[in-house]
PDB file of C-alpha atoms in Angstrom:
ATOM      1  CA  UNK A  15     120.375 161.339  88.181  1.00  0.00           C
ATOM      2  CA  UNK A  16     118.620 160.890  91.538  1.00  0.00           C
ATOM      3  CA  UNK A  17     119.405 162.891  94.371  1.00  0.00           C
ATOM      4  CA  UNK A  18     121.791 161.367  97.341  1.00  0.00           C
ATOM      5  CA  UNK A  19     119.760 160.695 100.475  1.00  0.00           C
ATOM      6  CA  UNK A  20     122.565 163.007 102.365  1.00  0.00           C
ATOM      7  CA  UNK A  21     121.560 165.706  99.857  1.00  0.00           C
ATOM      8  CA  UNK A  22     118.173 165.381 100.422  1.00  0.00           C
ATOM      9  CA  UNK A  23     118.689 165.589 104.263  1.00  0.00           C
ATOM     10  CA  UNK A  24     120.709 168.772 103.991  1.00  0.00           C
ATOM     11  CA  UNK A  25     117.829 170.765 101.752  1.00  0.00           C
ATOM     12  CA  UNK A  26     115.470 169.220 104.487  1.00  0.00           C
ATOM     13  CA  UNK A  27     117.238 170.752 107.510  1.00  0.00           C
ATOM     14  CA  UNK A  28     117.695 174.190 105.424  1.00  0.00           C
ATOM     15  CA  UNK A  29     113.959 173.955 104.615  1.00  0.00           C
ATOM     16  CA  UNK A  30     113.597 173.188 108.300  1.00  0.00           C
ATOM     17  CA  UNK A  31     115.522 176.275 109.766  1.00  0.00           C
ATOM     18  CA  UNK A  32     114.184 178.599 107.048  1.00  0.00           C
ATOM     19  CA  UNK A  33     110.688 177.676 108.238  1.00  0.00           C
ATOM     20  CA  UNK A  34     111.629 178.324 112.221  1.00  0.00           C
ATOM     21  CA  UNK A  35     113.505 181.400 111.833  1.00  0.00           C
ATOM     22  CA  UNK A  36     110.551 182.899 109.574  1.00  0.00           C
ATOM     23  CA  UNK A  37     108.278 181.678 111.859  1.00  0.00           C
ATOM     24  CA  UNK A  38     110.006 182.757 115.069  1.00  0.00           C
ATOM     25  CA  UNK A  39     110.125 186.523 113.527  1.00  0.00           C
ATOM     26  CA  UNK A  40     106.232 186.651 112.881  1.00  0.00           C
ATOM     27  CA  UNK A  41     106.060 184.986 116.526  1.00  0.00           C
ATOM     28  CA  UNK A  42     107.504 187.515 118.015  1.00  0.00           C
ATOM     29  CA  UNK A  43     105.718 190.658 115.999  1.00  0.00           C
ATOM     30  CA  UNK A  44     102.713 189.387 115.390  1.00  0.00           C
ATOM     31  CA  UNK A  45     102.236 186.663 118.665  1.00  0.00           C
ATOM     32  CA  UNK A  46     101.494 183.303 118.091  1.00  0.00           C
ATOM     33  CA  UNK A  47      97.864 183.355 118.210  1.00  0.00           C
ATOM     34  CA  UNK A  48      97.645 185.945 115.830  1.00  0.00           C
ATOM     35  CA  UNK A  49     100.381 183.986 113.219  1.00  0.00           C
ATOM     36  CA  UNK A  50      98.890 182.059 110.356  1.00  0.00           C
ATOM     37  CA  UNK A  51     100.558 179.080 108.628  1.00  0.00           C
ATOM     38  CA  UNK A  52     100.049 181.453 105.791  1.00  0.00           C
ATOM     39  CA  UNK A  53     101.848 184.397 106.901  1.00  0.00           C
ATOM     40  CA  UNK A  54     105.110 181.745 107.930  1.00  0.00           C
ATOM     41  CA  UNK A  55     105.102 180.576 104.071  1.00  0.00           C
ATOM     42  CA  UNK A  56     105.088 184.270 102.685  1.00  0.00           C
ATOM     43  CA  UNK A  57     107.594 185.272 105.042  1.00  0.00           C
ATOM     44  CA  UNK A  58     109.690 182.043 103.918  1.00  0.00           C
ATOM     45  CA  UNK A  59     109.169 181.989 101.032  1.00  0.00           C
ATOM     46  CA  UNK A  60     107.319 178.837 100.418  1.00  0.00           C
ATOM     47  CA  UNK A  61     104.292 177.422 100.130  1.00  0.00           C
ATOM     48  CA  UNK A  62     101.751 176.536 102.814  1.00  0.00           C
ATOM     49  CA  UNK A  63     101.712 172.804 101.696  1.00  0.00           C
ATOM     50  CA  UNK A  64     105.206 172.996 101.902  1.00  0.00           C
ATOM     51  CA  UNK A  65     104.964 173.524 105.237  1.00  0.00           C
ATOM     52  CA  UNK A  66     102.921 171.147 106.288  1.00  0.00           C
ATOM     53  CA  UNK A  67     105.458 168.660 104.723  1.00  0.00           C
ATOM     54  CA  UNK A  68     107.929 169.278 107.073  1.00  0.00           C
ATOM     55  CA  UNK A  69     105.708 170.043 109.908  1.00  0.00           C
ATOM     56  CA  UNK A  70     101.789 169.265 111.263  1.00  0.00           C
ATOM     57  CA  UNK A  71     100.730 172.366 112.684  1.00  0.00           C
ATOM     58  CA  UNK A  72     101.939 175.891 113.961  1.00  0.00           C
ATOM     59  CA  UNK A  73     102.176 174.828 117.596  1.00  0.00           C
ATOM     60  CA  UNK A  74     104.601 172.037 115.604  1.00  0.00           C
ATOM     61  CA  UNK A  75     106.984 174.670 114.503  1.00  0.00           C
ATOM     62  CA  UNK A  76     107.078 176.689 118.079  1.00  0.00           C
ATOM     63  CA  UNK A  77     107.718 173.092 120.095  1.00  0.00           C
ATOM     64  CA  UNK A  78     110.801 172.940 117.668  1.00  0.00           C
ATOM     65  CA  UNK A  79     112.518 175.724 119.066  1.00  0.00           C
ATOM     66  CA  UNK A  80     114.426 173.611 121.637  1.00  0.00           C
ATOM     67  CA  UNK A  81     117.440 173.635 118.835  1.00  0.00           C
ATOM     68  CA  UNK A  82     117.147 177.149 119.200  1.00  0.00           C
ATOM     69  CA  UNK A  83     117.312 177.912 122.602  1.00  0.00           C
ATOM     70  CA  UNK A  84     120.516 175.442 123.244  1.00  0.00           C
ATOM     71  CA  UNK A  85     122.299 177.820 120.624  1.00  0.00           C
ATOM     72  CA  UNK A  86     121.506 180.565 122.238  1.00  0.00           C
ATOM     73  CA  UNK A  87     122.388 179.203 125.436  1.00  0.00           C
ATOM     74  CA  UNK A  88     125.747 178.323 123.910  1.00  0.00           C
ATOM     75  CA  UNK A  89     126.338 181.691 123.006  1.00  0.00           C
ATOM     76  CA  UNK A  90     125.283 183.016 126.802  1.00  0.00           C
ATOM     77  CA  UNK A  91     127.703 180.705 128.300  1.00  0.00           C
ATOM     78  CA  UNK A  92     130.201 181.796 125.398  1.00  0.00           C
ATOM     79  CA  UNK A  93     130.752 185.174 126.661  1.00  0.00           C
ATOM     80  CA  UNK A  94     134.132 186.226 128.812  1.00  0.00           C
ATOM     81  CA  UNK A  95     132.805 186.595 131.807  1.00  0.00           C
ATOM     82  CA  UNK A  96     129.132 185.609 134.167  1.00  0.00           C
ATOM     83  CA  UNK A  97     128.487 189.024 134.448  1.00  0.00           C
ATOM     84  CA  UNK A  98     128.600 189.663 130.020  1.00  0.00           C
ATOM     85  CA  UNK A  99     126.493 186.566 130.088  1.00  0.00           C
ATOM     86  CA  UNK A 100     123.996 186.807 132.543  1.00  0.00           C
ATOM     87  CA  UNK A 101     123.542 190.628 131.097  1.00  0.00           C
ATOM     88  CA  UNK A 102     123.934 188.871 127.538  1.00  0.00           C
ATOM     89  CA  UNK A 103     121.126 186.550 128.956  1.00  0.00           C
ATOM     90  CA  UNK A 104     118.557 189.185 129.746  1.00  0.00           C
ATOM     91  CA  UNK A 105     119.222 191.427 127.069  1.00  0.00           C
ATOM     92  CA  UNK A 106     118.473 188.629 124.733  1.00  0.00           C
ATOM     93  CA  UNK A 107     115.166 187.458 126.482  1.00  0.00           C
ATOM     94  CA  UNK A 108     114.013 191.701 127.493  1.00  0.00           C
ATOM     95  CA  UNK A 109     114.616 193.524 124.907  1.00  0.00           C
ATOM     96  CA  UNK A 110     112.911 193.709 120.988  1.00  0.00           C
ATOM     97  CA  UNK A 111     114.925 192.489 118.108  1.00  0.00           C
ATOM     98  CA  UNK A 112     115.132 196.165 116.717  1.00  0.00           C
ATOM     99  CA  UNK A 113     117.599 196.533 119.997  1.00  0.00           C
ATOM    100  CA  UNK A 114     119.246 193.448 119.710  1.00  0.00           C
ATOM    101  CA  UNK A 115     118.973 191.554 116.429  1.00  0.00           C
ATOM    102  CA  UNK A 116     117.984 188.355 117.700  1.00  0.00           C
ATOM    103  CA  UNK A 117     114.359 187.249 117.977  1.00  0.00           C
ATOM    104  CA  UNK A 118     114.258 185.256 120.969  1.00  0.00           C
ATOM    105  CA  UNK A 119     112.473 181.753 121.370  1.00  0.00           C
ATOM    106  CA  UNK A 120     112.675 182.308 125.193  1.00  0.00           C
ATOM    107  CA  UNK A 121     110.526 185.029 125.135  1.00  0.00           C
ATOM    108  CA  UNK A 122     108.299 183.650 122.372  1.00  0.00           C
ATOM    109  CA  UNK A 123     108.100 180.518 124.858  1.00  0.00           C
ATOM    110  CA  UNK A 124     107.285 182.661 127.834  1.00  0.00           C
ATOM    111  CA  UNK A 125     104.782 184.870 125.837  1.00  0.00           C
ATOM    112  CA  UNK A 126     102.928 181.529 124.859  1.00  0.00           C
ATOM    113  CA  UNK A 127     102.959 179.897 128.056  1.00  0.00           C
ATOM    114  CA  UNK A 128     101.587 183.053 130.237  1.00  0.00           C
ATOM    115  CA  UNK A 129      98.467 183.926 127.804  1.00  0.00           C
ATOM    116  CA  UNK A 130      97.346 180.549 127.885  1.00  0.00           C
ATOM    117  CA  UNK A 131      98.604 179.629 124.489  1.00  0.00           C
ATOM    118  CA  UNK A 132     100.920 177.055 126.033  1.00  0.00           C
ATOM    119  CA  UNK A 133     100.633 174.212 128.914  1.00  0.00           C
ATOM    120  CA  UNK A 134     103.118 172.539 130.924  1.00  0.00           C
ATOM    121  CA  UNK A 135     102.342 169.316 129.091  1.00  0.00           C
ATOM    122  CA  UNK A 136     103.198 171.138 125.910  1.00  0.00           C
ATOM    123  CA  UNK A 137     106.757 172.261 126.829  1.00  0.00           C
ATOM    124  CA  UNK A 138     109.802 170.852 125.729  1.00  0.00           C
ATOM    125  CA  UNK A 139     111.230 173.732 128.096  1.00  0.00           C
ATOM    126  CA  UNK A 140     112.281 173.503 131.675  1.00  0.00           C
ATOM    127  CA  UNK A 141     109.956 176.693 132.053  1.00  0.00           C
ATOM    128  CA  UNK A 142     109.516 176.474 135.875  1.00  0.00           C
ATOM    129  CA  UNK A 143     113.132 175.320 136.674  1.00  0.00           C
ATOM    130  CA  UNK A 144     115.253 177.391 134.521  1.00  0.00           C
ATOM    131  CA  UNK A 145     116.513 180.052 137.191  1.00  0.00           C
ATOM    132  CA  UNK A 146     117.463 176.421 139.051  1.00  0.00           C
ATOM    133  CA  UNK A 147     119.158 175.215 137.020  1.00  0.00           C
ATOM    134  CA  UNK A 148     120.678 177.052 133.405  1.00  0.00           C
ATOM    135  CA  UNK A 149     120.904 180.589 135.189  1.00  0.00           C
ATOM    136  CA  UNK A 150     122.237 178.858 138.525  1.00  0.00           C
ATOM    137  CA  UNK A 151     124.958 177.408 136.794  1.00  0.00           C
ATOM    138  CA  UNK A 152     125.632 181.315 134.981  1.00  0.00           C
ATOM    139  CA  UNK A 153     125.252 182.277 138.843  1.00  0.00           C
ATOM    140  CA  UNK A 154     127.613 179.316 140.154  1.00  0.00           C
ATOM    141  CA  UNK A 155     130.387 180.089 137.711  1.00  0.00           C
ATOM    142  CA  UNK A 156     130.027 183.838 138.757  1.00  0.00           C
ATOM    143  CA  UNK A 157     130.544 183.315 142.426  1.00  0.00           C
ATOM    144  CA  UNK A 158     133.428 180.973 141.893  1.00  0.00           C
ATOM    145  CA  UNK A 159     135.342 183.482 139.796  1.00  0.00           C
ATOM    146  CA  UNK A 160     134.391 186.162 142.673  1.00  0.00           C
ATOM    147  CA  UNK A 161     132.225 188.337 140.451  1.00  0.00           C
ATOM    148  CA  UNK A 162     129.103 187.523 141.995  1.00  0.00           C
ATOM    149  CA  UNK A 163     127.222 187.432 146.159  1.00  0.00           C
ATOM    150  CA  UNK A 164     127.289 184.321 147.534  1.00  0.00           C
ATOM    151  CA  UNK A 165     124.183 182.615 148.257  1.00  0.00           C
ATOM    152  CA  UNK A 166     122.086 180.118 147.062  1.00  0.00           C
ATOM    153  CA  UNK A 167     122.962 179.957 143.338  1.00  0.00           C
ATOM    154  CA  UNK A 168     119.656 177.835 142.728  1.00  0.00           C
ATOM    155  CA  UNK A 169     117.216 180.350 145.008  1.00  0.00           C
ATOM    156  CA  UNK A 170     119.317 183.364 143.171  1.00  0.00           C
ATOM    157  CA  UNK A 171     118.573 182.022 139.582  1.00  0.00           C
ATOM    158  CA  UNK A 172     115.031 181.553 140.569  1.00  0.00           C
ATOM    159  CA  UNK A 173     114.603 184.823 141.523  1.00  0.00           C
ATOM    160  CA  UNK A 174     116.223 186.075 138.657  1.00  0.00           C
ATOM    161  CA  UNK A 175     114.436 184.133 136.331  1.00  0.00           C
ATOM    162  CA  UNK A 176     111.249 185.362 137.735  1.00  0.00           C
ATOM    163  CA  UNK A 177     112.387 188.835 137.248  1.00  0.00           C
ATOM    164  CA  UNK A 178     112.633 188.354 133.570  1.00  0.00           C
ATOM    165  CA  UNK A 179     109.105 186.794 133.787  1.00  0.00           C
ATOM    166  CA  UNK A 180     107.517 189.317 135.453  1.00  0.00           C
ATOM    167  CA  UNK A 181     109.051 192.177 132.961  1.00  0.00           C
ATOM    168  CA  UNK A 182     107.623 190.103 129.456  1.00  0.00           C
ATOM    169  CA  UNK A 183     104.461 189.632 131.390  1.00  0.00           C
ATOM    170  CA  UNK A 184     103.993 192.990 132.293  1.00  0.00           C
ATOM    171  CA  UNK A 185     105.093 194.247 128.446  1.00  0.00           C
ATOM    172  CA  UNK A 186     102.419 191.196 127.173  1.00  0.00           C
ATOM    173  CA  UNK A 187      99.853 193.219 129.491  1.00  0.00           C
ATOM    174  CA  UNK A 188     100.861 196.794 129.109  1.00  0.00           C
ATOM    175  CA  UNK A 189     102.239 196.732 125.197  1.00  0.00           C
ATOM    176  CA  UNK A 190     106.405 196.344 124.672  1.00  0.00           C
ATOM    177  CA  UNK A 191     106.135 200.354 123.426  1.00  0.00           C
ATOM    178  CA  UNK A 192     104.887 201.300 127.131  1.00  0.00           C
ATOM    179  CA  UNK A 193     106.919 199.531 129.455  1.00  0.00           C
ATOM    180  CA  UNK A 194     109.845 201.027 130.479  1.00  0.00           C
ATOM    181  CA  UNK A 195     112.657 198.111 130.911  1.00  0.00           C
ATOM    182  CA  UNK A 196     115.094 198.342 133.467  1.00  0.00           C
ATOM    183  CA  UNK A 197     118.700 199.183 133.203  1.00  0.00           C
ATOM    184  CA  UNK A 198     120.073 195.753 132.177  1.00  0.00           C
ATOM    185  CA  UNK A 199     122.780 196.671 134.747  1.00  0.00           C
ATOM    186  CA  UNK A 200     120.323 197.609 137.461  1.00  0.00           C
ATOM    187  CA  UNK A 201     119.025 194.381 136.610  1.00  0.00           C
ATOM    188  CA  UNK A 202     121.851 192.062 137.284  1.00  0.00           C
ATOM    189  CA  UNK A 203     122.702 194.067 140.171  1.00  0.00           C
ATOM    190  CA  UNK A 204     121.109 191.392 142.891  1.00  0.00           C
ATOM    191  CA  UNK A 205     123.755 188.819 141.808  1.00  0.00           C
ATOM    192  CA  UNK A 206     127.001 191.452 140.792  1.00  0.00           C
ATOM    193  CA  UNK A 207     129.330 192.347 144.134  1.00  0.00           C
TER     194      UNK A 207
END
């Protein structure tokens, strides 16, 4: 009996997601440069050819990650207040998954994109507007419900967002084991009354 074509497109998107969370965990232990098509399949599961059946190339699987990200983003914006998930927010992007659980495609995006590995032609990412505009709006809904300084919510996500960038860049530079990250609270303290 021959397989439905709804069947088929459910073990696709399975085989799909298996291959981008694998992939996002050697991402983000091993770096992207330094990740193999090989090492993906063995930590899937699968086999290399396999792979390439569902996608082209390694840079292939990390431009996928947009999926990712929204979820995440989903869950930022599904916390009780701005403050749990702006903190949420940088948590997620700062700290290791040993800390939090969660590899993160942000950082894995931001990693890429400041060593050269990634251009601005290559993003699927708002990567030089995302304090403007995804952490404005965390910032908007903050200073609405009175939790947050007023200001400019754009100018304050900006800065904020640049924050986070400048902490991954300086743990890409300096090795995550010997930079000392911030108090997450300290952190979100230029937006918190």
């Amino acid at each position: 009996m021959a397989m439905s074509i709804q069947k088929r497109e459910e073990i696709a998107a399975s085989r799909i997601r298996e291959i981008q969370e694998a992939a996002i965990k050697i991402f983000d232990e091993k770096g992207y440069v330094n990740t193999t098509i090989a090492n993906i399949a063995r930590a899937a599961g699968i086999s290399n050819g396999l792979i390439y059946h569902y996608f082209s190339s390694k840079k292939e699987i990390l431009m996928s990650y947009g999926e990712l990200i929204r979820e995440c983003e989903q869950y930022v914006l599904s916390q009780p207040t701005p403050t749990e998930s702006l903190l949420l927010f940088s948590r997620r992007v700062l700290l290791d998954y040993k800390e939090t659980g969660y590899h993160a495609p942000i950082r894995i995006l931001i990693t890429c994109y400041i060593q050269g590995e990634l251009g601005d032609a290559d993003l699927d990412f708002p990567f030089n507007d995302y304090g403007k505009t995804f952490l404005a709006d965390i910032i908007r809904k903050g200073q609405e419900t009175g939790e947050f300084r007023s200001g400019d919510p754009a100018v304050m996500g900006d800065i904020f967002w640049h924050m986070i960038i400048g902490y991954t860049i300086h743990r890409i530079n300096y090795g995550r084991e010997n930079v000392a990250l911030p108090d997450m609270k300290q952190l979100i303290a230029m937006v918190v009354k």
